Short mmCIF file of C-alpha atoms in Angstrom, two decimals:
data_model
loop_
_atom_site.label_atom_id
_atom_site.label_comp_id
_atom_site.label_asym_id
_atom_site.label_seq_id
_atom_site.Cartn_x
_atom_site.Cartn_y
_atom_site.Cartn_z
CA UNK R 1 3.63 -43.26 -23.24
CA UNK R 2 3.50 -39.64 -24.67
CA UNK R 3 -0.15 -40.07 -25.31
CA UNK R 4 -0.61 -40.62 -21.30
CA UNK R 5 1.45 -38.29 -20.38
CA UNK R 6 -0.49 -35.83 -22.29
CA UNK R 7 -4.05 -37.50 -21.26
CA UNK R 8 -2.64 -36.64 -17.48
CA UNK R 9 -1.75 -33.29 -18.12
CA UNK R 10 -5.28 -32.45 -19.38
CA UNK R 11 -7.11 -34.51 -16.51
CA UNK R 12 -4.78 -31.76 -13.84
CA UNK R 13 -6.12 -28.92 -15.98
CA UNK R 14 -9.34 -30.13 -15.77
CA UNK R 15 -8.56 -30.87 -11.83
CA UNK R 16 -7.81 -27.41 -11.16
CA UNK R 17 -10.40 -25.51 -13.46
CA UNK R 18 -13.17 -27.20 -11.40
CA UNK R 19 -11.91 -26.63 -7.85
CA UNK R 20 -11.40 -23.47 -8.80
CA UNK R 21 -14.36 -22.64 -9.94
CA UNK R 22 -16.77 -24.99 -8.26
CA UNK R 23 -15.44 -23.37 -5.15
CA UNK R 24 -17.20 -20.17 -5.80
CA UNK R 25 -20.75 -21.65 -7.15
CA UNK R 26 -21.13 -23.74 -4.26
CA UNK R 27 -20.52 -21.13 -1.53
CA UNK R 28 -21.11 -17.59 -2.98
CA UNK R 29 -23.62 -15.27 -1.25
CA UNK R 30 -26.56 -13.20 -2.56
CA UNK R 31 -24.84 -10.00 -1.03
CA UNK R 32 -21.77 -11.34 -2.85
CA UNK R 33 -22.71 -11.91 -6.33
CA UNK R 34 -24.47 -8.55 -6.56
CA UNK R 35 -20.88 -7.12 -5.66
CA UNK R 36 -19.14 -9.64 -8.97
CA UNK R 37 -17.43 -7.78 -11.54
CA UNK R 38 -18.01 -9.70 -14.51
CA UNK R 39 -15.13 -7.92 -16.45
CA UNK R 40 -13.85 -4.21 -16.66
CA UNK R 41 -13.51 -1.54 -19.69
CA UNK R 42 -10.42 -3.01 -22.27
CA UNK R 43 -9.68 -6.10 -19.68
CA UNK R 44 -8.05 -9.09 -21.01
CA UNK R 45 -9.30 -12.32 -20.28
CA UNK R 46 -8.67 -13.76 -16.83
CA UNK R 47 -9.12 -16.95 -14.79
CA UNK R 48 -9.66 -15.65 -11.29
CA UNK R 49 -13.02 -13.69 -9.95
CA UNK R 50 -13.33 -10.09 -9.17
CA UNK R 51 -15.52 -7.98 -6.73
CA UNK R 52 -16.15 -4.62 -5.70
CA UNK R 53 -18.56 -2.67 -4.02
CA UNK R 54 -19.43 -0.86 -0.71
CA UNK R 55 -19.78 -1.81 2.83
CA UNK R 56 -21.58 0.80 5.30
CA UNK R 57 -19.30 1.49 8.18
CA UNK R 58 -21.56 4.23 10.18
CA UNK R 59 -24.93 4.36 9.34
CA UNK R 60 -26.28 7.98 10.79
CA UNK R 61 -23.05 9.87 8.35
CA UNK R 62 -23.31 7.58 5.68
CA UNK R 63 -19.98 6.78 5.34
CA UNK R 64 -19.22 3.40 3.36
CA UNK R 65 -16.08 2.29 2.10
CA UNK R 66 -14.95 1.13 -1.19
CA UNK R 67 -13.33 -2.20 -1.65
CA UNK R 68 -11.59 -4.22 -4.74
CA UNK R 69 -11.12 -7.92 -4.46
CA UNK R 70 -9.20 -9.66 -6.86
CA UNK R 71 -8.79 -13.58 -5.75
CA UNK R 72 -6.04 -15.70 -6.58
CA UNK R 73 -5.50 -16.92 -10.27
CA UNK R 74 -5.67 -20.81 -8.57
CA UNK R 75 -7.13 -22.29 -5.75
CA UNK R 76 -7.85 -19.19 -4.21
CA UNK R 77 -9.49 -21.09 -1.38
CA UNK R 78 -6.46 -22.44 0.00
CA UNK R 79 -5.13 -19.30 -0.07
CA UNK R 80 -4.52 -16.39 2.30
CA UNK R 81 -6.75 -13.03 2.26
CA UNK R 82 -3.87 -10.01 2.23
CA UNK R 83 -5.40 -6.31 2.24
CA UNK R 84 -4.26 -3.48 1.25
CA UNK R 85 -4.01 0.09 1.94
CA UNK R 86 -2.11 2.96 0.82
CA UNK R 87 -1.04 6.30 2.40
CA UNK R 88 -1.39 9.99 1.81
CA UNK R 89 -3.41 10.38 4.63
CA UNK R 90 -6.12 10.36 1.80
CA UNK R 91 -4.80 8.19 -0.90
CA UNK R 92 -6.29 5.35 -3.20
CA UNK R 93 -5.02 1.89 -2.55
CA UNK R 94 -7.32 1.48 -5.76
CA UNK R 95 -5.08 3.95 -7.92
CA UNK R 96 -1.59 3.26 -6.32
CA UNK R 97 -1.65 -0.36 -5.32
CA UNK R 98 -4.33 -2.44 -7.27
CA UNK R 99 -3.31 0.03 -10.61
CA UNK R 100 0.38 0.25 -10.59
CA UNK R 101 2.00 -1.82 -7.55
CA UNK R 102 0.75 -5.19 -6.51
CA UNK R 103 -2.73 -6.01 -8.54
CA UNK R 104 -3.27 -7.80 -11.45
CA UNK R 105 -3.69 -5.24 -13.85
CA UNK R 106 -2.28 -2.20 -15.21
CA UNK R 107 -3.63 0.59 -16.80
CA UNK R 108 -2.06 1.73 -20.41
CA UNK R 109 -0.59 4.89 -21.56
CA UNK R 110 -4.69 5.99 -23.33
CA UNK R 111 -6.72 4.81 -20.33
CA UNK R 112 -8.71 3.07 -22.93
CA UNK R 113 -8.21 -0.56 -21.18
CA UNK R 114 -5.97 -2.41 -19.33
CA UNK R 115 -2.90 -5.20 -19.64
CA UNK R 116 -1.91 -8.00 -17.21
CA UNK R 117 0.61 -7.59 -14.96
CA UNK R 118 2.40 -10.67 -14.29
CA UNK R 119 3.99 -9.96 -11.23
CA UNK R 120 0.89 -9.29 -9.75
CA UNK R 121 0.42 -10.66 -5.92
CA UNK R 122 -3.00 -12.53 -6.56
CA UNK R 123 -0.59 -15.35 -8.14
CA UNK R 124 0.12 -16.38 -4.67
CA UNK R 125 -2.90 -14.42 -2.78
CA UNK R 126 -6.44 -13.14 -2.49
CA UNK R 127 -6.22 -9.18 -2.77
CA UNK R 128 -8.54 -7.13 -1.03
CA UNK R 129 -7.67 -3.15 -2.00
CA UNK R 130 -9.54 -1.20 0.68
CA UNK R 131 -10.00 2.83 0.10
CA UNK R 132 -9.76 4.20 3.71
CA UNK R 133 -10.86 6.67 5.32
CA UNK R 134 -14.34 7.91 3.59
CA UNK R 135 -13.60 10.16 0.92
CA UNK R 136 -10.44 8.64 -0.66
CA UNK R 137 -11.21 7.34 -3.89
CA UNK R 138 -14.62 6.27 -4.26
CA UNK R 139 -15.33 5.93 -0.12
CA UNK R 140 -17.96 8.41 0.63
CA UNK R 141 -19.57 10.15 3.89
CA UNK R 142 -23.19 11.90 3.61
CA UNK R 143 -21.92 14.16 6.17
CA UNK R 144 -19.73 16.44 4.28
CA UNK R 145 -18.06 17.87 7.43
CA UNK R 146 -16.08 13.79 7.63
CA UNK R 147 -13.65 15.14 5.19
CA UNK R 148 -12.29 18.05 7.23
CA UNK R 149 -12.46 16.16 10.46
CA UNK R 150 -10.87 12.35 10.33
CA UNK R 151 -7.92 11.06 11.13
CA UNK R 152 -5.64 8.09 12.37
CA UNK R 153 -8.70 6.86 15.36
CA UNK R 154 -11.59 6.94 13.36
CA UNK R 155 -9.47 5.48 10.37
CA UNK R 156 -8.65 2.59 12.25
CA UNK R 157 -11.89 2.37 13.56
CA UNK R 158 -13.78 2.36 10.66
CA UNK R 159 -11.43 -0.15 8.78
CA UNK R 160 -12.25 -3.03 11.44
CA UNK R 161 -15.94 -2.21 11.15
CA UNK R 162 -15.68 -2.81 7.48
CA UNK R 163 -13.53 -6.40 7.90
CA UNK R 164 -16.08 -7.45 9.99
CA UNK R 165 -18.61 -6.07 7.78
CA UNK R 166 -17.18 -7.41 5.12
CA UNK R 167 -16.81 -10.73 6.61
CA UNK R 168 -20.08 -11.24 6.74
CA UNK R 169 -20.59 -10.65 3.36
CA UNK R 170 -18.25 -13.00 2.38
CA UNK R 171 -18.53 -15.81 4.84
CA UNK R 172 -16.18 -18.02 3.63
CA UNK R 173 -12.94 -15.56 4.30
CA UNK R 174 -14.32 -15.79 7.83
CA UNK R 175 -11.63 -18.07 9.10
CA UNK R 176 -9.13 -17.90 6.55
CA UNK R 177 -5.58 -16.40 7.06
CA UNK R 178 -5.29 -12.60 6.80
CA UNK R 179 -2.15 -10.00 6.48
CA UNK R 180 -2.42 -6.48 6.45
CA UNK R 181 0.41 -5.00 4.48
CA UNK R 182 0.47 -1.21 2.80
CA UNK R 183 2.89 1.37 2.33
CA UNK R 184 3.77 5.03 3.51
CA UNK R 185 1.25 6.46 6.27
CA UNK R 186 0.16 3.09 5.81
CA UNK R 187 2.82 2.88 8.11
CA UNK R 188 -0.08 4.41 10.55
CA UNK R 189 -2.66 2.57 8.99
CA UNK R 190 -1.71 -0.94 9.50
CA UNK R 191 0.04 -1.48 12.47
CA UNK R 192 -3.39 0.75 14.34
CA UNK R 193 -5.88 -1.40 12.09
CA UNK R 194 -3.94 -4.44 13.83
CA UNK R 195 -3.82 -3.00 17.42
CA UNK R 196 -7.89 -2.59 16.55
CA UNK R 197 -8.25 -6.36 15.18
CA UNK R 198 -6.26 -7.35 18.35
CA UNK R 199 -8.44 -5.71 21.08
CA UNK R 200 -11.70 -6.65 19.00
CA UNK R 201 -10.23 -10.42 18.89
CA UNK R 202 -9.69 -10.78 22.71
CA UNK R 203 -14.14 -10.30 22.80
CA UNK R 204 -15.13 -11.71 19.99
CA UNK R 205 -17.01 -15.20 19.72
CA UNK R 206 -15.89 -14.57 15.84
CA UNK R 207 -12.15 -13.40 15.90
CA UNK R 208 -10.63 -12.24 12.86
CA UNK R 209 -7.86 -14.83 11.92
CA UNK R 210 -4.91 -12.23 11.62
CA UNK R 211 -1.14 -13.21 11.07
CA UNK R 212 0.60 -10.84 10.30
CA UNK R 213 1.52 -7.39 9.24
CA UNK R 214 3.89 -6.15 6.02
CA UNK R 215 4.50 -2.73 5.41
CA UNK R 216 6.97 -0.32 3.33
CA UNK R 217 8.70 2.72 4.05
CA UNK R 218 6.52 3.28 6.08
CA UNK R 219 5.59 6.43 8.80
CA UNK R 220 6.45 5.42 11.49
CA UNK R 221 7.93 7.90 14.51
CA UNK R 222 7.68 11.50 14.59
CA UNK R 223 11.17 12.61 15.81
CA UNK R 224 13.53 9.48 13.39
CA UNK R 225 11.16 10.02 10.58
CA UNK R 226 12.26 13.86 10.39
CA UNK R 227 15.92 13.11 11.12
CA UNK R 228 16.30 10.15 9.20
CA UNK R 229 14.84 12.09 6.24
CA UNK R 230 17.15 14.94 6.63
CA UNK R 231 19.90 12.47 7.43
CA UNK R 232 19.05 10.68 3.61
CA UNK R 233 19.10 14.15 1.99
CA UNK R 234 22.63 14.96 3.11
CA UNK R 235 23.91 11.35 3.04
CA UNK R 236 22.42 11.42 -1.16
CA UNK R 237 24.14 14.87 -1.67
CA UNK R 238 20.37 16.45 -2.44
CA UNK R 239 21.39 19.16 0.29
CA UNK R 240 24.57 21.53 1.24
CA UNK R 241 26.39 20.61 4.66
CA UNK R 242 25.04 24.29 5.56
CA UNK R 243 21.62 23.08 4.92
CA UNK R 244 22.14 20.03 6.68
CA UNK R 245 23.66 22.09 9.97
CA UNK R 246 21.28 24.37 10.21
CA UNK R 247 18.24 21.74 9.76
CA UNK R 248 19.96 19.75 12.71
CA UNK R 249 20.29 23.00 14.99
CA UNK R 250 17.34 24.51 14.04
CA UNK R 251 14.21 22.03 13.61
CA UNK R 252 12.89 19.73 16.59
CA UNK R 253 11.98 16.93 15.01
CA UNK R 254 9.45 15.68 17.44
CA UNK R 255 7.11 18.11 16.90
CA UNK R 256 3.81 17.75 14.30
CA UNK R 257 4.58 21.16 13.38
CA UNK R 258 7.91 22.85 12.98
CA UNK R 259 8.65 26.85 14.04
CA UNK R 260 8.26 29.04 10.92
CA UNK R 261 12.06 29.23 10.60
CA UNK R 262 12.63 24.94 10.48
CA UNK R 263 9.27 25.33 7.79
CA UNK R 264 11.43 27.75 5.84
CA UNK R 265 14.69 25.77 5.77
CA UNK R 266 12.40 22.91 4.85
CA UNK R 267 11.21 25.15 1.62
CA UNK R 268 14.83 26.58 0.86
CA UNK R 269 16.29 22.75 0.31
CA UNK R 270 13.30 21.52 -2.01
CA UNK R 271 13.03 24.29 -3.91
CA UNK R 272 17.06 25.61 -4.43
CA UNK R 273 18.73 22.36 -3.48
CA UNK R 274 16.99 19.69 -4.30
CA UNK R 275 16.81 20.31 -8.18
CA UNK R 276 14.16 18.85 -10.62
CA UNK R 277 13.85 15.46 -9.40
CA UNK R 278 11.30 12.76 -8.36
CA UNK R 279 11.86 12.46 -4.72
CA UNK R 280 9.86 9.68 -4.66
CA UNK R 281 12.63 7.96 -6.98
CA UNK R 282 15.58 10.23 -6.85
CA UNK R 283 17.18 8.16 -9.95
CA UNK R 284 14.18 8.23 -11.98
CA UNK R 285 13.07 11.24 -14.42
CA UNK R 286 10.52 13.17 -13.11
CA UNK R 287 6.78 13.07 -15.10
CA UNK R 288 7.03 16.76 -16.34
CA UNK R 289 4.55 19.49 -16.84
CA UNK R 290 4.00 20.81 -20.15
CA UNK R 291 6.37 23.73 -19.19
CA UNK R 292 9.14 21.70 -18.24
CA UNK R 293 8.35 22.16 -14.53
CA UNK R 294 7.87 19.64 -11.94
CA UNK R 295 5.03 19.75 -9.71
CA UNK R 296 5.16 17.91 -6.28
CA UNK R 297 2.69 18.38 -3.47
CA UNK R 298 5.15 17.09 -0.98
CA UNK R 299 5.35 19.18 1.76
CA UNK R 300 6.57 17.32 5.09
CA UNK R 301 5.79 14.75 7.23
CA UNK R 302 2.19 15.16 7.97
CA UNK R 303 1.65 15.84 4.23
CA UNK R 304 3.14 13.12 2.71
CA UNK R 305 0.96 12.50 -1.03
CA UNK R 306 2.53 9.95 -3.20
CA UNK R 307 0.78 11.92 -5.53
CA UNK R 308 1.87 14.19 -8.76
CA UNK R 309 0.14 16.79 -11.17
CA UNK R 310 0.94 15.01 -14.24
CA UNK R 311 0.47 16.45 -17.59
CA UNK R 312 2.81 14.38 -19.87
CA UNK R 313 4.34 11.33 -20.09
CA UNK R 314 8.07 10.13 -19.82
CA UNK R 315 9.35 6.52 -19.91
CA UNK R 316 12.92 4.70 -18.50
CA UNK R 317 13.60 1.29 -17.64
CA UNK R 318 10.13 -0.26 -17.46
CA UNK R 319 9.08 2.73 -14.86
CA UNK R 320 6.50 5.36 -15.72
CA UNK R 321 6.55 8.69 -13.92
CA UNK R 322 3.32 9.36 -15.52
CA UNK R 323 1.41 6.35 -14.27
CA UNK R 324 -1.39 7.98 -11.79
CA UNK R 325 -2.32 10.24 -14.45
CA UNK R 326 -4.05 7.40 -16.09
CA UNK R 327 -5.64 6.16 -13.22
CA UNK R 328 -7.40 9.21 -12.77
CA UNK R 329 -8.48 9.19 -16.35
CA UNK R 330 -9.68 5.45 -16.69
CA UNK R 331 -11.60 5.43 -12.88
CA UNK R 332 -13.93 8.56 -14.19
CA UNK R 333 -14.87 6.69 -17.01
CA UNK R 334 -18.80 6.13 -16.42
CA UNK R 335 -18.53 2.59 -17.80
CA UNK R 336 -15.40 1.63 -15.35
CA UNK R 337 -17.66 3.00 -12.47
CA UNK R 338 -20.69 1.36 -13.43
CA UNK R 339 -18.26 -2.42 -13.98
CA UNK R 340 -16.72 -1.29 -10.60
CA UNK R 341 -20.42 -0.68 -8.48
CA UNK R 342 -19.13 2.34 -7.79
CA UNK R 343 -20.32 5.84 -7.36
CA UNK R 344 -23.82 4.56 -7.10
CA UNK R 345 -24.49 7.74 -4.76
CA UNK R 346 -22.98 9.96 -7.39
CA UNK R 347 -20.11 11.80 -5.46
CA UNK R 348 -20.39 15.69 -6.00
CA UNK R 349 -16.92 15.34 -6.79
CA UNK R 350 -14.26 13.72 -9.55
CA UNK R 351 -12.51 10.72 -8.39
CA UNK R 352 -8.72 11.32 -7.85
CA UNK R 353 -6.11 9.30 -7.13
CA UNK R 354 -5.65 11.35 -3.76
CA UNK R 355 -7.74 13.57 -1.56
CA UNK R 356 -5.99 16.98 -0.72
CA UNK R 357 -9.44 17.59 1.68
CA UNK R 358 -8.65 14.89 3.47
CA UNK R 359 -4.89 15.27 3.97
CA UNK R 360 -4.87 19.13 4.73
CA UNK R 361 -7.06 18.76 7.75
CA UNK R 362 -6.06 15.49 8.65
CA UNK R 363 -6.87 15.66 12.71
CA UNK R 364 -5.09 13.24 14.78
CA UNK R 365 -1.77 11.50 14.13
CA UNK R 366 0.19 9.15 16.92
CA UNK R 367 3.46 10.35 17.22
CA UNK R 368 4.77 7.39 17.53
CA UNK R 369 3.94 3.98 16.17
CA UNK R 370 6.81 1.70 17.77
CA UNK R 371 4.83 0.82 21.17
CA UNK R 372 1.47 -0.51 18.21
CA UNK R 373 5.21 -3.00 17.33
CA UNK R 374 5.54 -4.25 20.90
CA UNK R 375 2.15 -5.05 21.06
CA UNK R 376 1.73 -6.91 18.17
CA UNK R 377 5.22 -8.40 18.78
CA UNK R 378 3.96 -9.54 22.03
CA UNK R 379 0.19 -10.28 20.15
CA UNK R 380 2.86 -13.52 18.27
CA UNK R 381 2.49 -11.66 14.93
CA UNK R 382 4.79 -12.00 11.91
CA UNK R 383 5.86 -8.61 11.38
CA UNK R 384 7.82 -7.28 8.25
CA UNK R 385 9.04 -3.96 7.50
CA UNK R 386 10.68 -2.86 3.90
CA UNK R 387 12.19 -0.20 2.60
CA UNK R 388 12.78 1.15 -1.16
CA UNK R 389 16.06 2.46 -0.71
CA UNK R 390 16.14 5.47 -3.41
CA UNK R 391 12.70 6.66 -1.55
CA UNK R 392 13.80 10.49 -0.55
CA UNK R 393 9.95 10.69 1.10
CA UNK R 394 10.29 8.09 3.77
CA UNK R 395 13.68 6.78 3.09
CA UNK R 396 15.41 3.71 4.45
CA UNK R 397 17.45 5.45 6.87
CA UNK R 398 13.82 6.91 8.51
CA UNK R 399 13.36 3.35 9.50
CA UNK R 400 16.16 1.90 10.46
CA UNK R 401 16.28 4.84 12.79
CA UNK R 402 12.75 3.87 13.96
CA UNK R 403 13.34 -0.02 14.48
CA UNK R 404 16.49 0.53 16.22
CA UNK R 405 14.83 2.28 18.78
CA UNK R 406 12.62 -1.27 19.61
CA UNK R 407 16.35 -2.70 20.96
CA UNK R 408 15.35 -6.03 19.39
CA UNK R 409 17.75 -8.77 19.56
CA UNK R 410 19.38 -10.22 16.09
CA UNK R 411 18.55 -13.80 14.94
CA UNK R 412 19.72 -13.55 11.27
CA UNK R 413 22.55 -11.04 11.06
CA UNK R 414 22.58 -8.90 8.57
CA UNK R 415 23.25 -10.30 4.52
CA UNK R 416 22.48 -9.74 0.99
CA UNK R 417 18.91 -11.25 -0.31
CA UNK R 418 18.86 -12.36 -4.30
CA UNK R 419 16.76 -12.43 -7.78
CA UNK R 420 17.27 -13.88 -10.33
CA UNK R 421 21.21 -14.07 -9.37
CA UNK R 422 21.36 -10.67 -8.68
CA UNK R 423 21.20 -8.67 -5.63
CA UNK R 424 17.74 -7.80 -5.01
CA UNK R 425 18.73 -5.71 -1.55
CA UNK R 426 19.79 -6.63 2.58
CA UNK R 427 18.27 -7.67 5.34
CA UNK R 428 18.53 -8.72 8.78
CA UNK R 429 15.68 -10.84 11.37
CA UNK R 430 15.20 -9.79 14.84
CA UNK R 431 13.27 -11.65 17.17
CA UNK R 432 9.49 -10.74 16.28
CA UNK R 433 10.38 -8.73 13.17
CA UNK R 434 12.11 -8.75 9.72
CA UNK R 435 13.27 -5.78 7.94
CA UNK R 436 14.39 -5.73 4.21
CA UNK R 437 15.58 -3.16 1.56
CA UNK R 438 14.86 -3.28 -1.74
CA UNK R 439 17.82 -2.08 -3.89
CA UNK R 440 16.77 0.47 -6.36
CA UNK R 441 13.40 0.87 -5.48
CA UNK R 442 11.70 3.75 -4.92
CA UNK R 443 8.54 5.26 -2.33
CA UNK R 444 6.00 2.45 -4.04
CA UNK R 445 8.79 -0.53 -4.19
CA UNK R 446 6.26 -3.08 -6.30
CA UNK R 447 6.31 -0.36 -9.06
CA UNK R 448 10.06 0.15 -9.40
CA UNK R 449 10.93 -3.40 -8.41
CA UNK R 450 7.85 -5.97 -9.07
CA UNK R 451 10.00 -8.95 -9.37
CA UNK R 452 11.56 -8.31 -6.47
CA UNK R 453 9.18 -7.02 -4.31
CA UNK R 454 6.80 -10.89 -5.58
CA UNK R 455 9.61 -12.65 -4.20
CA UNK R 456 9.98 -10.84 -0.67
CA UNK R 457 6.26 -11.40 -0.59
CA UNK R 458 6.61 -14.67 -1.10
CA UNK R 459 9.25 -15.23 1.35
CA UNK R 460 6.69 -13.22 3.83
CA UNK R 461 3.93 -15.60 3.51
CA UNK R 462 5.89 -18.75 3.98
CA UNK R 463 7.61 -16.77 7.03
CA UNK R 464 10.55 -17.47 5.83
CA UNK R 465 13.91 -15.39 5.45
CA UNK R 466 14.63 -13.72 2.04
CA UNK R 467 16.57 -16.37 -0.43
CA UNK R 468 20.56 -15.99 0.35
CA UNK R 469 21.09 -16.97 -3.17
#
């Protein structure tokens, strides 16, 4: 009896090594297997296929976007497509969310090679890491002048000409189920690149088969943004009541940009108040400069970089402060490039983990992203929004702020969501939209929480509501 039951075991093994595999022989394109990584620089051995490579999304600039797919790790045609963009404006979804949030790999303390990480999302998913607008990461433009004039329109724009694109490239995603899902201005990014996908899908003879949406502490609206921000400051004791006063009496938060006097109550409270922290992680130690200073190009709203000059390295709990630095080491590498099919054009410029060009003369930016919600609401998306809830940058009390402004009415009151027995944060479902925290997570919640932030995205997929126990 043994003997069979072990026979049987083997045979499923067997089962599910050829579906999964047989699944891309039979059906791969030319286009596609040029764009195959076979394996990258210090990569351990893995199961599921890789590919990465450009798509063209205006011909006359030049400008062609960079994309990472990683496919699920079994039957990863049965399985959803879920993209993925990070924030800035002008940051890699390639160095924040493939390297350190929701990919499969991570990137280790030398940048000589990488290690598995097994909370990765492509256990349940096929990832597609998309580096939007051209010039974030390796996304180019042959017009140079791109840089210092994009924003959220031709963004969004030029994200739906590269699904479609990209699509074609890979026909058999063509029909499959797709999510959008991101984090910070991908706030911006997402709920526009659906509003595109929408309008385009009402047209099309070949409509993109989008579900839903997921995103996490996210940009959302101008005027809560500001004052929920402020709001988290004082609530967290990082600011004086004073402060706190004279930020409420002083600033308008609707405005893109604040009077000189709200700018310089804004500078007095991060740089005499608000101590040497992360404020991406308020808990967690910062990643320090050789001098003992912390560097931290966060400036406001519109210049929101999850991004930090790091220059040494600092450990606690699992979480690395220091963790971009080695993505901008290990993606300059000539041999990671070459693996990748990237830089081909040979950028006149180093590949970083975010684009100060880009954010510093970022162009256009909707004030407001709530009415994008009604439509997509309306449009019978799922919608979820989360929120790290130690996030000083877009905290949790930005968004709560935003949603409640929608006026949607409850269907799951409020109630603590679990992992592994423990509280993994609180949530409540409204009709057309979820919204969860994530207890002790910061601005990027898959790298301070993983487990946590694989079970929420579980519970998105299925559309189902976070576990009660």
């Amino acid at each position: 009896m043994a003997g069979r039951q072990i026979f049987e075991s083997m045979f499923l093994m067997l089962l599910v090594v050829f579906f999964t595999t047989s699944s891309h022989a039979t059906t791969t394109t030319k286009e596609e297997e040029q764009d195959r990584i076979t394996s990258l620089p210090g990569q351990p051995a893995v199961s599921f296929h890789q590919f990465s490579g450009y798509v063209t999304v205006e011909k006359v600039a030049g400008r062609a976007l960079f994309y990472w797919l990683t496919e699920a790790t079994l039957l990863p045609s049965s399985k959803p497509l879920v993209v993925w963009l990070n924030g800035g404006p002008g940051c890699s979804s390639v160095a924040y969310g493939a390297s350190e949030e929701i990919g499969p790999f991570r990137i280790n303390k030398t940048s000589s090679g990488l290690y598995l990480n097994k909370f990765s999302w492509n256990t349940v998913a096929n990832l597609l890491f998309l580096e939007t607008p051209a010039g974030v990461g390796f996304s180019y433009s042959n017009r140079t002048s791109d840089l210092k004039d994009t924003g959220d329109i031709r963004t969004a724009k030029d994200s739906l000409k590269f699904l479609v694109e990209w699509m074609n490239r890979f026909p058999r995603y063509k029909n499959r189920e797709m999510y959008l899902t991101g984090e910070s201005y991908a706030g911006h990014y997402v709920p526009q690149l659906a509003r595109q996908i929408l309008m385009y899908n009402k047209y099309s003879k070949h409509p993109l088969n989008l579900k839903g949406i997921m995103v996490g502490n996210a940009v959302t609206d101008t005027y809560y943004d500001n004052l929920g921000t402020v709001t988290y400051w004082w609530s967290h004791a990082m600011i004086s009541d004073k402060t706190y006063q004279q930020l409420i009496n002083t600033c308008d938060f609707g405005r893109q940009k604040e009077s000189d006097e709200c700018e310089s109550l804004y500078s007095y409270a991060m740089d005499q108040e608000f101590g040497n922290i992360d404020q991406y992680n308020i808990y967690a130690p910062p990643c320090n400069n050789s001098d003992g200073s912390t560097s931290s190009s966060y400036t406001r709203q519109s210049m929101r970089l999850p991004h930090r000059p790091l220059k040494s390295f600092r450990q606690l709990y699992g979480y690395d402060p220091c963790t971009e630095k080695y993505a901008e080491i290990y993606y300059n590498r000539p041999d990671v490039q070459k693996a990748l099919h990237a830089n081909l054009t040979k950028i006149p410029y180093k590949w970083t983990a975010c684009s100060e060009v880009l954010n510093r003369n970022w162009n256009d930016t909707e004030a407001s992203i709530l009415p994008i919600y009604r439509q997509m609401i309306a449009g019978g998306l799922r919608i979820w929004v989360f929120s790290g809830d130690v996030d000083s940058v877009v905290p949790v009390t930005a968004t709560r702020y935003s949603l409640a402004k929608l006026k949607l009415t409850t269907k799951v009151a409020w109630y603590p969501w679990y992992v592994k027995k423990q509280v993994g944060g609180w949530t409540e479902v409204y009709e057309g939209l979820t919204f969860a925290t994530v207890r002790g997570a910061g601005h990027e919640v898959p790298l301070f929480k993983p487990r946590a932030a694989l079970t929420m995205f579980k519970s998105f997929l299925k559309g189902e509501p976070l576990p009660k126990s």
